[in-house]
Tab-separated table of C-alpha atoms in Angstrom:
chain	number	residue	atom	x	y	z
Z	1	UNK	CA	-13.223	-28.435	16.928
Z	2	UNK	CA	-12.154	-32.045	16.059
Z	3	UNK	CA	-13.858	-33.562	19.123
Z	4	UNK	CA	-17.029	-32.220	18.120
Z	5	UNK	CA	-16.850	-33.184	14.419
Z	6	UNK	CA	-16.173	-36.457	15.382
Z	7	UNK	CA	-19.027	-36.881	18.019
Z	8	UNK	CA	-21.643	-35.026	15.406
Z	9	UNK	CA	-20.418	-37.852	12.710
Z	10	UNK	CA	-21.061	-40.364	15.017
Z	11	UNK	CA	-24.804	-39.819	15.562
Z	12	UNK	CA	-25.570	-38.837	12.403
Z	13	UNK	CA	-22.706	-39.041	9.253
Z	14	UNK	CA	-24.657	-37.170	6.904
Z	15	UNK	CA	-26.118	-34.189	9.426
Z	16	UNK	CA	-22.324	-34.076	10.563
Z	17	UNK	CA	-21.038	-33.563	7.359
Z	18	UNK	CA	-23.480	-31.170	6.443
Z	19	UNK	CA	-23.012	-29.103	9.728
Z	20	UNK	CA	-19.220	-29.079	9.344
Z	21	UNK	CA	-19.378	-27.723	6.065
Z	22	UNK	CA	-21.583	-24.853	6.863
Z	23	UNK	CA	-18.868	-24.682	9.716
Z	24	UNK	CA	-15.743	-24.572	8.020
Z	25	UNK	CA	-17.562	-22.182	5.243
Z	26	UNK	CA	-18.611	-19.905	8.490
Z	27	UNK	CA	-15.109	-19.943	9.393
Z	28	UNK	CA	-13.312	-19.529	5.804
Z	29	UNK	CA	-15.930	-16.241	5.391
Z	30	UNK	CA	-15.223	-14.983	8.430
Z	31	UNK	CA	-11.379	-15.025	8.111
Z	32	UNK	CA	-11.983	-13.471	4.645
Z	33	UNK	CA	-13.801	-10.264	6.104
Z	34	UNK	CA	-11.390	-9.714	8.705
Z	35	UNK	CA	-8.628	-10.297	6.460
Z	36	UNK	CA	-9.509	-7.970	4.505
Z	37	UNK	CA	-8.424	-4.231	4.827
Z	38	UNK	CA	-11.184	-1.700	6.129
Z	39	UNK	CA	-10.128	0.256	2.934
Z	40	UNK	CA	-11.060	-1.937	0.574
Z	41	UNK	CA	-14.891	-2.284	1.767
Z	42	UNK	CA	-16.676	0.318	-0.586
Z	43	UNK	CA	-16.310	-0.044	-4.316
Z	44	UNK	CA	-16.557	2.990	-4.683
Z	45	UNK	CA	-13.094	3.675	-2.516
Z	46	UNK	CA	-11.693	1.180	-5.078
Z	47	UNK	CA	-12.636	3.307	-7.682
Z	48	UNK	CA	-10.726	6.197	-6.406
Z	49	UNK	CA	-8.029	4.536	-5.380
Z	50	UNK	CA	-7.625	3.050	-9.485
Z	51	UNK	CA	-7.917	6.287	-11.034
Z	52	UNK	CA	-5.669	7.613	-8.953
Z	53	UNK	CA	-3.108	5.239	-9.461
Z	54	UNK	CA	-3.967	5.852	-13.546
Z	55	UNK	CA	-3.039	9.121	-13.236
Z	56	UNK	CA	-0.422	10.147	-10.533
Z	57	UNK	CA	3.314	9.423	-10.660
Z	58	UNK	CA	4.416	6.516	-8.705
Z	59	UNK	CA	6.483	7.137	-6.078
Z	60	UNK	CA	8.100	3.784	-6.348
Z	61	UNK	CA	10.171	3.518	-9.926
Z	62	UNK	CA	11.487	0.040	-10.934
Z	63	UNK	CA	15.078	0.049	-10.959
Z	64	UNK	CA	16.362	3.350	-9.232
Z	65	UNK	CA	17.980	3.479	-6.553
Z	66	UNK	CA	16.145	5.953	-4.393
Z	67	UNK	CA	12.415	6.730	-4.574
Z	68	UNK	CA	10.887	9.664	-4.741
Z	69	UNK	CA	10.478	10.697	-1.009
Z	70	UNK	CA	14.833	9.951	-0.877
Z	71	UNK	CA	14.643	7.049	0.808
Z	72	UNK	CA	16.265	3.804	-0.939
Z	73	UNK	CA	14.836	1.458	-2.869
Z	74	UNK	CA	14.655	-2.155	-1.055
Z	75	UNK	CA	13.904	-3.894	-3.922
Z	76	UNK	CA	16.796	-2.757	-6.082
Z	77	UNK	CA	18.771	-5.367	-6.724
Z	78	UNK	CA	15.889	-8.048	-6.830
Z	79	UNK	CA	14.343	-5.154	-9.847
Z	80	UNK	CA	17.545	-5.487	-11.615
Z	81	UNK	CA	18.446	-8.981	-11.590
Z	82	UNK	CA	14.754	-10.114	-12.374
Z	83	UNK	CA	13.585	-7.520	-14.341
Z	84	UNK	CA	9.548	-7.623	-15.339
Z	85	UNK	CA	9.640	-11.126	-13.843
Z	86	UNK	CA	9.671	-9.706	-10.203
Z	87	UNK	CA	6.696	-11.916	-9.209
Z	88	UNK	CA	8.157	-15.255	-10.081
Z	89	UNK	CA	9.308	-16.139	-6.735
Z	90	UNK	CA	6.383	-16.218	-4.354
Z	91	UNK	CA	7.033	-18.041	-1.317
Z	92	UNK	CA	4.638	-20.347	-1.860
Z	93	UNK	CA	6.047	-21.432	-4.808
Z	94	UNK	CA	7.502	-25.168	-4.866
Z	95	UNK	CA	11.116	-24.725	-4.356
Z	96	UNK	CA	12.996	-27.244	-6.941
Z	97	UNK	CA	10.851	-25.413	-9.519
Z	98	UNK	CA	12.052	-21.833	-8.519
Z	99	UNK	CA	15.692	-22.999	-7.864
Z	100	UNK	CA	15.374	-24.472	-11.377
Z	101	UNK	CA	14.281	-20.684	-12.317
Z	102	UNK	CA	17.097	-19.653	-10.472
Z	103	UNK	CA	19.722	-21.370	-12.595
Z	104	UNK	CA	17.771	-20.562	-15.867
Z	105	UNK	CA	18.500	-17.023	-15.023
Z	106	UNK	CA	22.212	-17.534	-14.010
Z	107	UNK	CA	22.978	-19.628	-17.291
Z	108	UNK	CA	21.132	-16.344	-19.239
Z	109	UNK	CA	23.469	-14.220	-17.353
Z	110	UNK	CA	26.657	-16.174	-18.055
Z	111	UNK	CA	26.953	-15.431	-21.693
Z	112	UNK	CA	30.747	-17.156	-22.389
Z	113	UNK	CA	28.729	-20.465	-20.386
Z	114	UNK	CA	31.908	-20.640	-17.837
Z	115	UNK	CA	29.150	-21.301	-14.918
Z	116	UNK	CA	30.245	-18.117	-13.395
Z	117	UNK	CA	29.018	-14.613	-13.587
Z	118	UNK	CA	31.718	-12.134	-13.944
Z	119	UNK	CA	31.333	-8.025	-13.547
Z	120	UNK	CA	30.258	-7.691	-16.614
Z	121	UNK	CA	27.977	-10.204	-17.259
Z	122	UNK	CA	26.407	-8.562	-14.337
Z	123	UNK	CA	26.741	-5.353	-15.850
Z	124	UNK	CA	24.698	-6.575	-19.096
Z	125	UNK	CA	22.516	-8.351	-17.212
Z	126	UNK	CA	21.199	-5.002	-15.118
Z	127	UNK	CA	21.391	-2.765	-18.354
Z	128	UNK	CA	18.795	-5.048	-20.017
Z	129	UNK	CA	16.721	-5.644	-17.049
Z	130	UNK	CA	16.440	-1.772	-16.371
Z	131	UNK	CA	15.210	-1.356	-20.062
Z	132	UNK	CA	12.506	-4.127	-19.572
Z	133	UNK	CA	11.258	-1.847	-16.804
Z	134	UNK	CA	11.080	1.147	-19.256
Z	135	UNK	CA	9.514	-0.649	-21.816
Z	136	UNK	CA	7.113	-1.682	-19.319
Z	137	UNK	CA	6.080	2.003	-18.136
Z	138	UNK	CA	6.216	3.018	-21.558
Z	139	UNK	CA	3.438	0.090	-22.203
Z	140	UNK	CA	1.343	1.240	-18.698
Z	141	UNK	CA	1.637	4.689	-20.306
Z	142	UNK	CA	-0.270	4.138	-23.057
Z	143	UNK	CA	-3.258	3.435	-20.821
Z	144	UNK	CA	-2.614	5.923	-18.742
Z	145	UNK	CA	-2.868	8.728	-21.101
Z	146	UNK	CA	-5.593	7.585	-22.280
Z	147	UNK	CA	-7.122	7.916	-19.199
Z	148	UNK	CA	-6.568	11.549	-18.979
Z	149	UNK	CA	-7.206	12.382	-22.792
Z	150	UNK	CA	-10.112	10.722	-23.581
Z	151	UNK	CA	-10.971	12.923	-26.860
Z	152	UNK	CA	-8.049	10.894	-28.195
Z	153	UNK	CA	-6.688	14.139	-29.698
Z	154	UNK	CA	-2.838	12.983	-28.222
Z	155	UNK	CA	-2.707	15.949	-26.031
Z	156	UNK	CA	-3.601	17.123	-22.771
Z	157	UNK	CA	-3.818	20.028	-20.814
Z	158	UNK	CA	-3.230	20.750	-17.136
Z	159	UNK	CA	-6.614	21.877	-16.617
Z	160	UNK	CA	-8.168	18.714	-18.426
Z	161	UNK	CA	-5.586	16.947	-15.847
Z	162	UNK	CA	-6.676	18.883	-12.971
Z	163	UNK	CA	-10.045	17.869	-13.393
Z	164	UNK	CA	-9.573	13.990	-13.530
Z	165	UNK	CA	-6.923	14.447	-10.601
Z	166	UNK	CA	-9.389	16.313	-8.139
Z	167	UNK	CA	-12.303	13.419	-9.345
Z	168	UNK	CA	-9.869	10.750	-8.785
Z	169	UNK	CA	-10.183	12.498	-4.933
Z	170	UNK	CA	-13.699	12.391	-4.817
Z	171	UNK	CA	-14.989	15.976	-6.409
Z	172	UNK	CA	-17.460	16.588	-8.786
Z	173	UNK	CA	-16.040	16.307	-12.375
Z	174	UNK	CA	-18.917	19.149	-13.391
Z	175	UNK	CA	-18.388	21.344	-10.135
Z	176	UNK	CA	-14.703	21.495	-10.640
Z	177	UNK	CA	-14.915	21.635	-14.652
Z	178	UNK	CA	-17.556	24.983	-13.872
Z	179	UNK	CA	-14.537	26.319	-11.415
Z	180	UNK	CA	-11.883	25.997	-13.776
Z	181	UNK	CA	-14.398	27.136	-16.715
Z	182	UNK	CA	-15.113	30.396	-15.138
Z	183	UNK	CA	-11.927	31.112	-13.052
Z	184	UNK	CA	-13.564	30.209	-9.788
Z	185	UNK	CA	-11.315	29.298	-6.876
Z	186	UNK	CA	-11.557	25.663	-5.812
Z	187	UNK	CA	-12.180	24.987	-2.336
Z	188	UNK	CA	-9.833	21.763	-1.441
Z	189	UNK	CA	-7.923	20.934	1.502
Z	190	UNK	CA	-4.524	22.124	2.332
Z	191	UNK	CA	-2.659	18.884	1.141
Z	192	UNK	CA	-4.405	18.120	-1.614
Z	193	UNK	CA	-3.147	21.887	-2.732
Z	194	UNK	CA	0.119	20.782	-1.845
Z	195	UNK	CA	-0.204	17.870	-4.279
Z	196	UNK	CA	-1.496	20.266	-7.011
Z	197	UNK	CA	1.026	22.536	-6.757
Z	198	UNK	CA	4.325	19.589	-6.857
Z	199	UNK	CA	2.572	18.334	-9.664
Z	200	UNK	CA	2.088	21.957	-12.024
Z	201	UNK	CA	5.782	22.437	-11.407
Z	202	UNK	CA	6.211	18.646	-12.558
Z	203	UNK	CA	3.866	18.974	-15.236
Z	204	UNK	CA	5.667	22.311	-16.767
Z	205	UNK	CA	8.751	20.722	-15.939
Z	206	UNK	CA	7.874	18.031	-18.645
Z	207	UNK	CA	6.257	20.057	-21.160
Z	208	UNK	CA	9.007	20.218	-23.779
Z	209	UNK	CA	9.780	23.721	-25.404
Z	210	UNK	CA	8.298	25.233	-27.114
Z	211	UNK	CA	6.105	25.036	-23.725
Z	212	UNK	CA	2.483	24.889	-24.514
Z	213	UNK	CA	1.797	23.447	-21.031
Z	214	UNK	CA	0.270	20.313	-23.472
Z	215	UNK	CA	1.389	17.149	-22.930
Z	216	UNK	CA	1.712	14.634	-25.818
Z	217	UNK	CA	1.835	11.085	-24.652
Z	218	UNK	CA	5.922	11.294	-24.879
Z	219	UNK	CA	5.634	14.028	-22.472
Z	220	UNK	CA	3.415	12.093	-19.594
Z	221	UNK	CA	5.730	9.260	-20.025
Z	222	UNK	CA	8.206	11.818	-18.988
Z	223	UNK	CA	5.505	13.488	-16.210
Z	224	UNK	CA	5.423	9.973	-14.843
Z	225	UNK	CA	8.374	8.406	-15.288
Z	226	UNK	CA	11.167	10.733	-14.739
Z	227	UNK	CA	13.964	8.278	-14.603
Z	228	UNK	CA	13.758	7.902	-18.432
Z	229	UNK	CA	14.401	11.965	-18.781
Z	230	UNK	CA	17.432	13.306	-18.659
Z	231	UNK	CA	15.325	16.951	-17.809
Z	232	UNK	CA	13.030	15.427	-15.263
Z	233	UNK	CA	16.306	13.647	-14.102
Z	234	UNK	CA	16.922	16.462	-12.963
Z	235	UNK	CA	14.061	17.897	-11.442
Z	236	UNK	CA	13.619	14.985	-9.789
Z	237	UNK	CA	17.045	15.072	-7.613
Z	238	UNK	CA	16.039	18.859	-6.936
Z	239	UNK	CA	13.453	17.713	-5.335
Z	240	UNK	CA	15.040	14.975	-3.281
Z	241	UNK	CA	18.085	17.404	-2.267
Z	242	UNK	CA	15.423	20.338	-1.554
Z	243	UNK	CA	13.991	18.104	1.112
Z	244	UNK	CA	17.064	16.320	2.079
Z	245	UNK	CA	19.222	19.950	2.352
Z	246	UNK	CA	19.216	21.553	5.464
Z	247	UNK	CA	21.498	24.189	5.485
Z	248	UNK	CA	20.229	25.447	2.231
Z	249	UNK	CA	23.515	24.611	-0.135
Z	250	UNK	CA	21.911	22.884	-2.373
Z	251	UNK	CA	23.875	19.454	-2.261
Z	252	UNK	CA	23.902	16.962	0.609
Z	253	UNK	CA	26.818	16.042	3.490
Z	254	UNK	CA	26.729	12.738	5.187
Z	255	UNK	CA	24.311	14.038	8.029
Z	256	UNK	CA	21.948	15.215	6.243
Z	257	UNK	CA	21.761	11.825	3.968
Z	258	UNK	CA	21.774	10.013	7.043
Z	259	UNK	CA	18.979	11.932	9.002
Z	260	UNK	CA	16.267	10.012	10.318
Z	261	UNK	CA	12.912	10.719	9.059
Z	262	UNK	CA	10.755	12.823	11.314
Z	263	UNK	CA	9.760	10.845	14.444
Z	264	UNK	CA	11.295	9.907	17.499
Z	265	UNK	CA	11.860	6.278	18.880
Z	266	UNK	CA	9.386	4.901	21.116
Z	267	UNK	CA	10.587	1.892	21.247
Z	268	UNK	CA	14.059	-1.169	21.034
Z	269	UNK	CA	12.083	-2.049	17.483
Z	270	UNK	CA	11.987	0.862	16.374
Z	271	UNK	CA	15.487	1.845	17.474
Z	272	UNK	CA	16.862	-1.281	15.035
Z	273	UNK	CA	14.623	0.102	12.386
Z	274	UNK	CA	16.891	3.530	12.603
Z	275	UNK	CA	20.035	1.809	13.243
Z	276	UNK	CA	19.359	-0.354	10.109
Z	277	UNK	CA	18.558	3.333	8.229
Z	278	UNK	CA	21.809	5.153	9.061
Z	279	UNK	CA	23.904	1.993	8.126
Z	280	UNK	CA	22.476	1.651	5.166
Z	281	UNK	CA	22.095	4.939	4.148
Z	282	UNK	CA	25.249	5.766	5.056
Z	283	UNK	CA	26.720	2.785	3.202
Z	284	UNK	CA	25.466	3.694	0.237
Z	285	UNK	CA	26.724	7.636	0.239
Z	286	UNK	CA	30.265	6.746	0.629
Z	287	UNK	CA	30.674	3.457	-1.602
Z	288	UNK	CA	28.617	4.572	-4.566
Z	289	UNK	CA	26.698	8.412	-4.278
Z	290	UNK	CA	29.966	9.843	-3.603
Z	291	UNK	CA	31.971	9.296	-6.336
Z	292	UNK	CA	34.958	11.453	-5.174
Z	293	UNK	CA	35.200	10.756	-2.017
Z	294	UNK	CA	34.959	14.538	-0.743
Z	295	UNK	CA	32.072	14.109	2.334
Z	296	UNK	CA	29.692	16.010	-0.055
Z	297	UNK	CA	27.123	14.622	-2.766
Z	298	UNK	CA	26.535	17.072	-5.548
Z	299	UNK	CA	23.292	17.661	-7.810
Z	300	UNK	CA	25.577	15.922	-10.387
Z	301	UNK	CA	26.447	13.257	-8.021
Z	302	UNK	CA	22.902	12.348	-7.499
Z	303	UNK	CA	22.090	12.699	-11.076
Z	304	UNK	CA	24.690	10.316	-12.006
Z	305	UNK	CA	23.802	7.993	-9.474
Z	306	UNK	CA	20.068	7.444	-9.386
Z	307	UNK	CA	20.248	7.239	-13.733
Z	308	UNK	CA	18.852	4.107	-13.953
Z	309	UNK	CA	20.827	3.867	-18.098
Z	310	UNK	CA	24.067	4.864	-16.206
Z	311	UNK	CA	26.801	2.165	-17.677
Z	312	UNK	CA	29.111	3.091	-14.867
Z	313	UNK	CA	26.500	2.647	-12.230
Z	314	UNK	CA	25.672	-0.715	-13.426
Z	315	UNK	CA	28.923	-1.809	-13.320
Z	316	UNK	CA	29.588	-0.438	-9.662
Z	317	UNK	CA	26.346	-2.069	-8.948
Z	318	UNK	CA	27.039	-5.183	-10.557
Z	319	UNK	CA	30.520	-5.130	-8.473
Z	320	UNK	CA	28.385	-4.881	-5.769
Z	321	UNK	CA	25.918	-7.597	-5.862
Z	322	UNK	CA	28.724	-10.149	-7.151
Z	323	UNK	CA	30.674	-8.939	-3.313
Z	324	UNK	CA	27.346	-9.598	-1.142
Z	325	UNK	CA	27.562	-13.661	-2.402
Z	326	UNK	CA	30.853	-14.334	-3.271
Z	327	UNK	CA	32.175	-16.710	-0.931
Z	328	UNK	CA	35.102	-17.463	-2.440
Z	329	UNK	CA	36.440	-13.830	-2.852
Z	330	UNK	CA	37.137	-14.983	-7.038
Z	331	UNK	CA	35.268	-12.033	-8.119
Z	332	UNK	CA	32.673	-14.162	-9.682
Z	333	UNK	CA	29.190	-15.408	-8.626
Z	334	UNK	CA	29.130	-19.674	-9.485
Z	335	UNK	CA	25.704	-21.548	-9.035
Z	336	UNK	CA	26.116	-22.247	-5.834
Z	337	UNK	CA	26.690	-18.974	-4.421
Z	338	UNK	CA	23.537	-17.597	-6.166
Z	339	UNK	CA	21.404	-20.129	-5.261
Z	340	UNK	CA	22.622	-19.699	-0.911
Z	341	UNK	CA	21.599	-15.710	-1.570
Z	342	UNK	CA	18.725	-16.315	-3.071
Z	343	UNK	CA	16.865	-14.324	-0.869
Z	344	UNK	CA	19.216	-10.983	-2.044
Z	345	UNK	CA	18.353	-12.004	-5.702
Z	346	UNK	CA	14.780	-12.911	-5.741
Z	347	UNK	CA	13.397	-12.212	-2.549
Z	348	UNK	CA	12.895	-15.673	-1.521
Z	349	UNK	CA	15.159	-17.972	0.516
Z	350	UNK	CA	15.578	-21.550	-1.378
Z	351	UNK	CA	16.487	-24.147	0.936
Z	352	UNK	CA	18.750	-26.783	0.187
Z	353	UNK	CA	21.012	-25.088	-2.312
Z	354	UNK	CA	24.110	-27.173	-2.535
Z	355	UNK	CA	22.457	-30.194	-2.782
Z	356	UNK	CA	20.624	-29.337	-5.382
Z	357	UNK	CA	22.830	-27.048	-7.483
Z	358	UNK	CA	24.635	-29.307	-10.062
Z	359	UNK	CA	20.639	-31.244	-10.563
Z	360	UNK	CA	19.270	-28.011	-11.035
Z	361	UNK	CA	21.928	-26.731	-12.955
């Protein structure tokens, strides 16, 4: 406390500063450790937790619209309009220099330099940022597969990929190696088979014919990433609809889009939480999953829609974004208007925007 700093100084200034030092270290340390989350204490944990990141699909893809578990993707827009650049706007960051990052980005999207950013331009704009997010999977592939094919001989089985998955969850690489080896059943718990299972039926899903159930390093890309597939495009919305569908059709009505995830409301919070979901959700099936307008979202449909190379999409989606800020109703985004919805761009709110706008521009 101040009062006791000051008092300590008092009697003796170099004591004092010593003890509030030692203090303010105490303190610093102490707010580190219980910072810090209880799963992050054993090294080993971390461990786990990296090769298992190394070698199982992400359920989060930059730049599609839905994830993997069919709920939408948050971060959407912010993926498309920034692109690999996604962490440049921290909070913390000083705000003239990320509103002059703002306007760097605008004047890149406003090719004819008109200062304002028609459908198009935002159509361009999300085409190339969606392909800097390929390029950089294609790049974290590399060091994935490498990962799981450590011979280096460019291909990999499922059983050389079972092994490093059920390591990654803390067996023994030789005790599960021996099971496989000698056709031994492996004793794992009942979601981990789970896992195992969705991922065979990815992994054969990705092995290209003629199906050798090797993958080459094209082929994990594709195991991984399915967004970049147009084959495990479609596996992947199977999936979504198979959990989504509940009377068994094999497409998707409003309803069943809209139904909340498993878990009842305990609370006013968490009541907001689901109103938010359904008007969102249901938002986003009639303006842009359900392109004729018939109450029903087909396999197609979905296909269409979550294809993150879709030129049509983009453009709805650039159509879109331009609507959220556009003030003016002229169909076009202009500095200003950016920089005020800066938040639904980058993910940060920028203060001061029209004041700053034709400086920064």
């Amino acid at each position: 406390p101040f009062w006791l700093t000051a008092m300590v100084s008092r009697q003796a200034p170099l004591c004092g500063l010593a003890a509030h030092c030692l203090w303010f270290l105490g303190v610093i340390l102490l707010m580190d450790a219980s910072a810090r989350p209880a799963n992050h204490s054993s090294t080993r944990e971390r461990a786990v937790n990296r090769e298992e990141n190394e070698i199982l699909p992400p359920d989060h893809l930059n730049g599609v619209k839905l994830e993997m578990d069919g709920h939408l993707n948050k971060d959407f827009h912010q993926e498309v309009f920034l692109g690999k650049d996604m962490d440049g706007f921290d909070e913390d960051a000083e705000p003239r220099r990320s509103r002059r990052k703002l306007m760097v980005i605008f004047s890149k999207v406003d090719v004819n330099t008109d200062r304002r950013i028609s459908a198009k331009e935002m159509q361009r704009w999300i085409m190339e940022k969606t392909a800097e997010h390929f390029q950089e999977a294609v790049k974290e592939n590399k060091m994935h597969f490498r990962a799981v094919d450590p011979d280096g001989d460019g291909r990999v089985s499922w059983d050389e990929y079972k092994v490093k998955f059920l390591v990654s969850k803390g067996h023994s690489e030789k005790e599960v190696a021996d099971a496989i080896r000698n056709h031994e059943e492996l004793k794992v718990d009942e979601e981990t088979q789970e896992v195992l299972e969705n991922l065979r039926d990815r992994w054969y899903q990705a092995d290209n014919p003629p199906a050798d159930l090797l993958l080459t390093e094209d082929e994990f890309l594709s195991f991984l990433h399915p967004e970049h597939s147009r084959g495990m495009l479609k596996f992947m919305v199977k999936e979504i609809i198979r959990d989504l569908d509940q009377d068994g059709d094999k497409q998707l009505s409003l309803p069943e889009f809209i139904s909340l995830p498993v878990g009842t409301v305990e609370n006013q919070q968490g009541q907001d939480i689901d109103d938010s979901w359904v008007k969102d959700r249901k938002r986003e099936f009639e303006e842009l999953i359900d392109s004729d307008h018939d109450g029903i979202v087909t396999m197609e449909e979905l296909e269409n829609y979550m294809d993150p190379m879709n030129e049509y999409n983009a453009l709805n989606e650039a159509k879109q974004m331009i609507a959220i800020a556009d003030e003016n109703q002229n169909h076009h985004l202009e500095p200003e208007e950016v920089l005020k919805y800066s938040e639904f761009f980058t993910g940060s709110k920028l203060m001061d925007y029209a004041r700053n706008v034709h400086e920064e521009f």
